[in-house]
Coordinates of C-alpha atoms in Angstrom, one line a residue:
Chain A
L1373 CA 14.3 41.4 -3.9
R1374 CA 18.0 40.6 -4.5
Y1375 CA 18.8 37.1 -5.4
G1376 CA 22.2 35.4 -5.5
I1377 CA 22.5 32.4 -7.8
L1378 CA 25.4 30.0 -7.3
G1379 CA 26.2 28.2 -10.5
T1380 CA 26.2 29.3 -14.1
G1381 CA 24.9 26.1 -15.7
M1382 CA 21.5 25.8 -17.4
V1383 CA 19.6 25.7 -14.1
G1384 CA 21.3 28.8 -12.6
R1385 CA 20.9 30.8 -15.8
T1386 CA 17.3 29.8 -16.3
I1387 CA 16.2 30.5 -12.7
G1388 CA 18.3 33.7 -12.7
G1389 CA 16.7 34.9 -16.0
K1390 CA 13.2 34.2 -14.6
L1391 CA 13.9 36.2 -11.5
V1392 CA 15.1 39.1 -13.5
A1393 CA 12.0 38.9 -15.7
L1394 CA 9.9 39.0 -12.5
G1395 CA 11.6 42.3 -11.6
H1396 CA 14.2 41.2 -9.2
D1397 CA 17.9 42.0 -9.0
V1398 CA 20.0 38.9 -9.6
M1399 CA 23.7 38.2 -9.4
L1400 CA 25.0 35.0 -10.9
G1401 CA 28.0 33.6 -9.0
S1402 CA 30.8 31.3 -10.1
R1403 CA 34.4 30.5 -9.1
T1404 CA 35.7 33.5 -11.0
A1405 CA 34.3 37.0 -11.2
D1406 CA 34.7 37.2 -15.0
N1407 CA 33.0 33.9 -15.9
P1408 CA 32.2 34.3 -19.7
T1409 CA 29.0 32.2 -19.5
A1410 CA 27.7 34.5 -16.8
G1411 CA 28.7 37.4 -18.9
E1412 CA 26.6 36.2 -21.8
W1413 CA 23.7 35.5 -19.5
M1414 CA 24.0 39.0 -18.0
A1415 CA 24.1 40.7 -21.3
A1416 CA 20.9 38.9 -22.4
A1417 CA 19.1 39.2 -19.1
G1418 CA 19.2 43.0 -18.8
D1419 CA 20.0 45.7 -16.3
R1420 CA 19.0 43.9 -13.2
A1421 CA 21.4 41.1 -13.9
S1422 CA 25.0 41.0 -12.7
R1423 CA 27.8 38.5 -12.2
G1424 CA 30.4 37.9 -9.5
T1425 CA 32.2 35.3 -7.4
Y1426 CA 30.3 32.8 -5.3
A1427 CA 31.1 35.0 -2.3
E1428 CA 29.9 38.2 -4.0
A1429 CA 26.7 36.5 -5.2
A1430 CA 25.9 35.1 -1.8
A1431 CA 26.6 38.5 -0.1
F1432 CA 24.4 40.2 -2.7
G1433 CA 21.4 37.9 -2.4
E1434 CA 18.7 38.3 0.3
I1435 CA 17.8 34.8 -1.0
V1436 CA 20.4 32.4 -2.4
F1437 CA 19.9 29.6 -4.8
N1438 CA 22.3 26.6 -4.9
C1439 CA 22.3 25.7 -8.6
T1440 CA 25.7 24.0 -8.7
K1441 CA 26.2 20.3 -9.5
G1442 CA 25.6 18.2 -6.4
D1443 CA 29.2 16.9 -6.2
A1444 CA 30.5 20.5 -6.3
S1445 CA 27.9 22.1 -4.0
L1446 CA 29.7 22.0 -0.7
D1447 CA 32.9 23.5 -2.2
A1448 CA 30.8 26.2 -3.9
L1449 CA 29.0 27.0 -0.7
R1450 CA 32.3 27.1 1.3
A1451 CA 33.5 29.6 -1.3
A1452 CA 30.3 31.5 -0.9
G1453 CA 31.0 31.7 2.8
A1454 CA 29.0 30.7 5.8
D1455 CA 28.7 34.4 7.0
H1456 CA 27.2 35.4 3.7
L1457 CA 24.5 32.6 4.0
A1458 CA 23.7 33.2 7.7
G1459 CA 20.0 33.9 8.3
K1460 CA 19.2 33.7 4.6
V1461 CA 16.9 31.4 2.8
L1462 CA 19.1 29.0 0.8
V1463 CA 17.2 27.2 -1.9
D1464 CA 18.9 23.9 -2.7
V1465 CA 18.1 22.8 -6.3
A1466 CA 21.1 20.4 -6.7
N1467 CA 21.0 16.6 -7.0
P1468 CA 23.6 14.3 -5.6
L1469 CA 24.2 12.6 -9.0
D1470 CA 27.0 10.1 -9.3
F1471 CA 28.2 9.6 -12.9
S1472 CA 31.2 7.5 -11.8
R1473 CA 29.5 4.3 -12.9
G1474 CA 28.2 5.6 -16.3
M1475 CA 24.6 6.3 -17.4
P1476 CA 22.1 6.5 -15.9
P1477 CA 23.8 8.1 -13.0
S1478 CA 23.2 6.9 -9.4
L1479 CA 23.2 9.1 -6.3
F1480 CA 26.2 9.5 -3.9
V1481 CA 23.9 9.8 -0.9
G1482 CA 20.6 8.3 0.0
N1483 CA 18.1 6.4 2.2
T1484 CA 19.2 7.8 5.5
D1485 CA 20.7 11.1 4.4
S1486 CA 20.5 13.6 1.5
L1487 CA 22.5 16.4 -0.1
G1488 CA 20.0 18.9 1.3
E1489 CA 20.6 17.7 4.9
T1490 CA 24.4 17.6 4.3
I1491 CA 24.3 21.3 3.2
Q1492 CA 22.1 22.2 6.2
R1493 CA 24.5 20.5 8.6
A1494 CA 27.5 22.3 7.0
F1495 CA 25.8 25.7 7.1
P1496 CA 23.6 25.6 10.2
R1497 CA 22.8 29.3 10.0
A1498 CA 21.3 29.0 6.5
R1499 CA 17.6 28.3 6.2
V1500 CA 17.7 25.5 3.6
V1501 CA 14.7 24.8 1.4
K1502 CA 14.9 21.9 -1.0
T1503 CA 12.8 22.3 -4.2
L1504 CA 12.8 22.3 -8.0
N1505 CA 15.3 19.4 -8.2
T1506 CA 12.6 17.1 -9.6
V1507 CA 12.2 18.7 -13.0
N1508 CA 14.4 20.0 -15.8
A1509 CA 15.4 23.7 -15.9
D1510 CA 12.8 24.8 -18.4
L1511 CA 10.0 23.4 -16.4
M1512 CA 11.2 24.8 -13.1
V1513 CA 10.3 28.4 -14.2
D1514 CA 7.6 27.5 -16.7
P1515 CA 5.5 24.5 -15.6
G1516 CA 2.8 25.5 -18.2
R1517 CA 5.0 23.9 -20.8
L1518 CA 3.3 20.7 -19.8
A1519 CA -0.4 20.5 -20.1
G1520 CA -2.5 20.0 -16.9
T1521 CA -1.7 20.4 -13.3
H1522 CA 1.5 18.8 -12.1
T1523 CA 3.3 18.9 -8.8
M1524 CA 6.2 20.6 -7.2
F1525 CA 7.6 19.6 -3.8
V1526 CA 9.2 21.6 -1.0
C1527 CA 10.7 20.6 2.3
G1528 CA 12.8 22.3 4.9
D1529 CA 13.2 22.8 8.6
D1530 CA 12.2 26.5 8.6
A1531 CA 8.5 27.2 8.1
D1532 CA 8.9 30.8 7.2
A1533 CA 11.6 30.0 4.6
K1534 CA 9.3 27.4 3.1
A1535 CA 6.4 29.8 3.0
T1536 CA 8.6 32.4 1.2
I1537 CA 9.7 29.9 -1.5
T1538 CA 6.3 28.4 -1.9
A1539 CA 4.9 31.8 -2.7
L1540 CA 7.7 32.4 -5.2
L1541 CA 6.9 29.0 -6.8
R1542 CA 3.2 29.6 -7.0
D1543 CA 3.0 33.3 -7.8
G1544 CA 6.3 33.8 -9.6
F1545 CA 7.1 30.6 -11.4
G1546 CA 3.5 29.5 -11.9
W1547 CA 3.3 26.2 -10.0
P1548 CA -0.4 25.6 -9.1
D1549 CA 0.3 22.4 -7.0
V1550 CA 3.1 22.8 -4.4
I1551 CA 3.2 20.0 -1.7
D1552 CA 5.0 20.6 1.5
L1553 CA 6.6 17.3 2.4
G1554 CA 7.7 18.3 5.8
D1555 CA 11.1 18.7 7.3
L1556 CA 14.4 18.7 5.4
A1557 CA 14.8 14.9 5.8
A1558 CA 12.2 14.8 3.0
A1559 CA 15.0 15.8 0.7
R1560 CA 15.9 12.0 0.8
A1561 CA 12.5 11.5 -1.0
T1562 CA 12.8 14.1 -3.7
E1563 CA 16.5 13.3 -4.4
A1564 CA 15.7 9.6 -4.5
Y1565 CA 13.0 10.4 -7.0
L1566 CA 15.8 11.2 -9.5
H1567 CA 16.2 7.5 -10.1
L1568 CA 12.7 7.4 -11.4
W1569 CA 13.0 10.7 -13.3
L1570 CA 16.1 9.4 -15.1
R1571 CA 14.4 6.2 -16.1
L1572 CA 11.3 8.1 -17.3
W1573 CA 13.6 10.4 -19.4
R1574 CA 15.1 7.3 -21.0
S1575 CA 11.8 5.4 -21.5
L1576 CA 9.8 8.4 -22.7
G1577 CA 12.5 10.1 -24.7
T1578 CA 11.8 13.6 -23.3
L1579 CA 13.1 15.9 -20.6
S1580 CA 9.8 17.6 -20.5
L1581 CA 8.1 15.4 -18.0
N1582 CA 6.9 15.6 -14.4
V1583 CA 4.5 13.8 -12.0
A1584 CA 1.1 15.0 -10.9
V1585 CA 0.2 13.7 -7.5
I1586 CA -3.3 12.4 -7.7
R1587 CA -5.2 12.1 -4.5
Chain B
L790 CA -4.3 -19.4 -15.4
R791 CA -3.0 -20.6 -12.1
Y792 CA -1.4 -18.1 -9.8
G793 CA 0.6 -18.7 -6.7
I794 CA 0.7 -15.8 -4.2
L795 CA 3.4 -15.7 -1.6
G796 CA 2.3 -13.8 1.5
T797 CA -1.1 -13.5 3.3
G798 CA -0.9 -9.8 4.1
M799 CA -3.2 -7.2 2.7
V800 CA -1.3 -7.1 -0.6
G801 CA -1.4 -10.8 -1.2
R802 CA -5.0 -11.2 -0.2
T803 CA -6.1 -8.2 -2.4
I804 CA -4.2 -9.3 -5.5
G805 CA -5.3 -12.9 -4.9
G806 CA -8.9 -11.9 -4.6
K807 CA -8.8 -9.9 -7.7
L808 CA -7.2 -12.8 -9.7
V809 CA -10.0 -15.1 -8.5
A810 CA -12.6 -12.5 -9.5
L811 CA -11.0 -12.4 -12.9
G812 CA -11.6 -16.2 -13.2
H813 CA -8.2 -17.5 -12.3
D814 CA -7.2 -20.3 -9.9
V815 CA -5.2 -18.8 -7.0
M816 CA -3.3 -20.4 -4.1
L817 CA -2.2 -18.2 -1.2
G818 CA 1.0 -19.4 0.3
S819 CA 2.5 -18.9 3.7
R820 CA 4.9 -20.5 6.1
T821 CA 2.3 -23.0 7.3
A822 CA -0.3 -24.9 5.2
D823 CA -3.1 -24.1 7.6
N824 CA -2.6 -20.3 8.0
P825 CA -5.9 -19.0 9.4
T826 CA -5.7 -15.7 7.6
A827 CA -5.4 -17.5 4.3
G828 CA -8.3 -19.7 5.4
E829 CA -10.6 -16.7 5.9
W830 CA -9.5 -15.3 2.6
M831 CA -10.1 -18.6 0.9
A832 CA -13.6 -18.9 2.3
A833 CA -14.5 -15.4 1.2
A834 CA -12.9 -15.7 -2.3
G835 CA -14.7 -18.8 -3.5
D836 CA -14.0 -22.1 -5.2
R837 CA -11.0 -21.0 -7.2
A838 CA -9.2 -20.0 -4.1
S839 CA -6.9 -22.3 -2.1
R840 CA -4.1 -22.1 0.5
G841 CA -0.9 -23.9 1.1
T842 CA 2.8 -23.5 2.0
Y843 CA 5.1 -21.2 0.1
A844 CA 6.4 -24.3 -1.8
E845 CA 2.9 -25.5 -2.6
A846 CA 1.8 -22.1 -3.8
A847 CA 4.9 -21.7 -6.0
A848 CA 4.5 -25.2 -7.4
F849 CA 0.8 -24.5 -8.1
G850 CA 1.3 -21.1 -9.9
E851 CA 2.1 -20.7 -13.5
I852 CA 2.8 -17.1 -12.5
V853 CA 4.0 -16.3 -8.9
F854 CA 3.6 -13.1 -7.0
N855 CA 5.9 -12.1 -4.2
C856 CA 3.7 -10.2 -1.8
T857 CA 5.8 -10.8 1.4
K858 CA 7.4 -8.1 3.3
G859 CA 10.7 -7.0 1.8
D860 CA 12.9 -8.1 4.7
A861 CA 11.2 -11.6 4.6
S862 CA 11.1 -12.0 0.8
L863 CA 14.3 -14.0 0.4
D864 CA 13.4 -16.4 3.1
A865 CA 9.9 -16.9 1.7
L866 CA 11.3 -17.5 -1.8
R867 CA 13.9 -20.0 -0.5
A868 CA 11.0 -21.8 1.2
A869 CA 9.1 -21.6 -2.1
G870 CA 12.0 -23.3 -3.7
A871 CA 14.1 -22.3 -6.7
D872 CA 12.9 -25.3 -8.7
H873 CA 9.3 -24.3 -8.3
L874 CA 10.1 -20.8 -9.6
A875 CA 12.3 -21.9 -12.5
G876 CA 11.1 -20.5 -15.9
K877 CA 8.1 -18.8 -14.3
V878 CA 7.2 -15.1 -14.2
L879 CA 7.9 -13.9 -10.6
V880 CA 6.1 -10.6 -10.0
D881 CA 7.9 -8.8 -7.2
V882 CA 5.6 -6.4 -5.4
A883 CA 7.7 -6.1 -2.2
N884 CA 9.5 -3.1 -0.9
P885 CA 12.8 -3.1 1.1
L886 CA 11.3 -1.1 3.9
D887 CA 13.5 -0.7 7.0
F888 CA 11.6 0.1 10.1
S889 CA 14.6 -0.2 12.4
R890 CA 14.9 3.6 12.8
G891 CA 11.2 4.4 13.3
M892 CA 8.8 6.1 11.1
P893 CA 8.8 6.9 8.3
P894 CA 10.8 3.8 7.4
S895 CA 13.9 3.9 5.2
L896 CA 15.0 1.3 2.7
F897 CA 17.6 -1.4 3.4
V898 CA 19.0 -1.3 -0.1
G899 CA 19.2 1.5 -2.7
N900 CA 21.1 3.6 -5.2
T901 CA 23.2 0.8 -6.8
D902 CA 21.0 -2.2 -6.0
S903 CA 17.4 -3.1 -5.3
L904 CA 15.3 -5.9 -3.7
G905 CA 14.1 -6.8 -7.2
E906 CA 17.7 -7.4 -8.5
T907 CA 18.6 -9.2 -5.3
I908 CA 15.8 -11.6 -5.8
Q909 CA 16.7 -12.1 -9.5
R910 CA 20.3 -12.9 -8.6
A911 CA 19.2 -15.3 -5.9
F912 CA 16.7 -17.0 -8.3
P913 CA 18.3 -16.7 -11.7
R914 CA 15.9 -19.1 -13.4
A915 CA 12.9 -17.0 -12.4
R916 CA 11.7 -14.2 -14.7
V917 CA 11.4 -11.3 -12.3
V918 CA 9.1 -8.4 -13.1
K919 CA 8.9 -5.5 -10.6
T920 CA 5.6 -3.7 -10.5
L921 CA 2.7 -2.6 -8.2
N922 CA 5.0 -1.7 -5.3
T923 CA 4.3 2.1 -5.8
V924 CA 0.7 2.1 -4.6
N925 CA -1.3 0.7 -1.7
A926 CA -3.1 -2.6 -2.1
D927 CA -6.5 -1.3 -2.9
L928 CA -5.2 0.8 -5.8
M929 CA -3.1 -2.0 -7.2
V930 CA -6.2 -3.9 -8.4
D931 CA -8.6 -1.0 -8.7
P932 CA -6.9 2.2 -10.0
G933 CA -10.2 3.7 -10.7
R934 CA -10.6 4.5 -7.0
L935 CA -8.6 7.6 -7.9
A936 CA -10.0 10.0 -10.5
G937 CA -8.2 10.5 -13.8
T938 CA -5.4 8.6 -15.5
H939 CA -2.5 7.8 -13.3
T940 CA 0.6 5.6 -13.9
M941 CA 1.9 2.2 -13.1
F942 CA 5.5 1.2 -13.7
V943 CA 7.0 -2.2 -14.8
C944 CA 10.6 -3.3 -15.3
G945 CA 12.4 -6.5 -15.7
D946 CA 15.0 -8.3 -17.8
D947 CA 12.6 -10.6 -19.6
A948 CA 10.6 -8.9 -22.3
D949 CA 8.0 -11.6 -22.6
A950 CA 7.4 -11.7 -18.9
K951 CA 7.0 -7.9 -18.9
A952 CA 4.5 -8.1 -21.7
T953 CA 2.5 -10.8 -19.9
I954 CA 2.3 -8.7 -16.7
T955 CA 1.6 -5.5 -18.6
A956 CA -1.4 -7.1 -20.2
L957 CA -2.6 -8.3 -16.8
L958 CA -2.2 -4.8 -15.4
R959 CA -4.0 -3.2 -18.3
D960 CA -6.8 -5.6 -19.1
G961 CA -7.2 -7.3 -15.8
F962 CA -6.4 -4.7 -13.1
G963 CA -7.5 -1.7 -15.2
W964 CA -4.3 0.4 -15.4
P965 CA -4.6 2.6 -18.5
D966 CA -1.0 4.0 -18.3
V967 CA 1.7 1.4 -17.8
I968 CA 5.2 2.6 -18.4
D969 CA 8.0 0.2 -19.1
L970 CA 11.1 1.6 -17.3
G971 CA 13.5 -0.9 -18.9
D972 CA 15.6 -3.6 -17.3
L973 CA 15.3 -4.8 -13.7
A974 CA 17.9 -2.2 -12.5
A975 CA 15.0 0.2 -12.8
A976 CA 13.6 -1.5 -9.6
R977 CA 16.1 0.9 -7.9
A978 CA 13.9 3.7 -9.2
T979 CA 10.5 2.4 -8.2
E980 CA 11.7 1.2 -4.8
A981 CA 13.5 4.6 -4.1
Y982 CA 10.2 6.2 -5.0
L983 CA 8.8 4.8 -1.7
H984 CA 10.6 7.6 0.1
L985 CA 8.4 10.1 -1.7
W986 CA 5.3 7.9 -1.4
L987 CA 5.7 7.7 2.4
R988 CA 6.2 11.5 2.7
L989 CA 3.1 12.1 0.5
W990 CA 1.1 9.7 2.7
R991 CA 2.0 11.8 5.7
S992 CA 1.6 15.2 4.1
L993 CA -1.7 14.4 2.4
G994 CA -3.1 12.1 5.1
T995 CA -4.3 9.5 2.7
L996 CA -3.1 6.1 1.4
S997 CA -5.2 6.6 -1.7
L998 CA -2.6 8.5 -3.8
N999 CA -0.5 7.9 -6.8
V1000 CA 1.5 9.8 -9.5
A1001 CA 0.4 10.5 -13.0
V1002 CA 3.4 10.9 -15.3
I1003 CA 2.7 14.0 -17.4
R1004 CA 4.6 14.3 -20.7

């Protein structure tokens, strides 16, 4: 498959590199076509890796990942272009972190809305799936870094899109326990969880942490 | 020790019953001194159990539990009386659930504030510890109902109060993994987690669920 990744930060580069390693063709998109960070990533990731603008990456991908920062996501997606996202699975990995009040950050949306839903409303023809936003980049594509079975969440309004991404999470990224939380309004839940994740990071002193849902 | 429990719902009765079973003296408080639900609880729980008004229960307890519904907590605590809470550990188990928009409920506070902090500001002489609000009543006092090690969170601004309650959680209620999330602002995290808990309840079809923090 061809994947477009929006965002050249740690999350975008890590997911993009994993998808290349799985045999896919991946274009890393950013504001400029010659982004040097994307260039370094491309050189390291191999022949199936390329770089381009947000619009080029979105046009290239059969599936598109939003790996931009939450407060930049809508601008990046507008630059990607609604027509380039239409009908495609759009995996939203971003969190609506608000650093304006210092550390730990808060969220700029919550309780009755979420970033995932905001993106879906702005791009109604995209098939938004929210996932992976509850762990750090290394764990996203390599959950085995932590011992034992732990949990990844997915939600979204399009059942086929969720099934596609759940299969990628299970068979590609190696997540043994993927829980479907329901419709995209459940993004309120996984985004709100960031408050707990940030506190756990501070209390435990490691980014390598996740929850296992015991039932 | 003497415990005052505010609230005669499932949570208050369950925690109160466990404290009696552990050998403590417990008064269950409600708006009226002759609450019939508290009467049934008292009859079943034994000689160390009693009932009274919110004010009587708060005056009785050396440690006080707020087990009222989140939207009724401030009224219940005002009825309990600031003087009866002064200097005491006040364990806040409530969640700021907002059912006004249907199911699943949302929260009526979040991101930059919490019910726990609201209570602490309203009763500055109480030593508020937030805990137990992340699981259902049965699990609160009997985590062994779920197999394996799973996690309970505590937070609060008073280190001695947190140590007292952490010891009760570990040695009394049987929680092997209690994580101190820091100051009371972390109540934003454990209250926000309710969004995820409510979705998990719906997706998994069981109230008997919790997270284990893997690290």
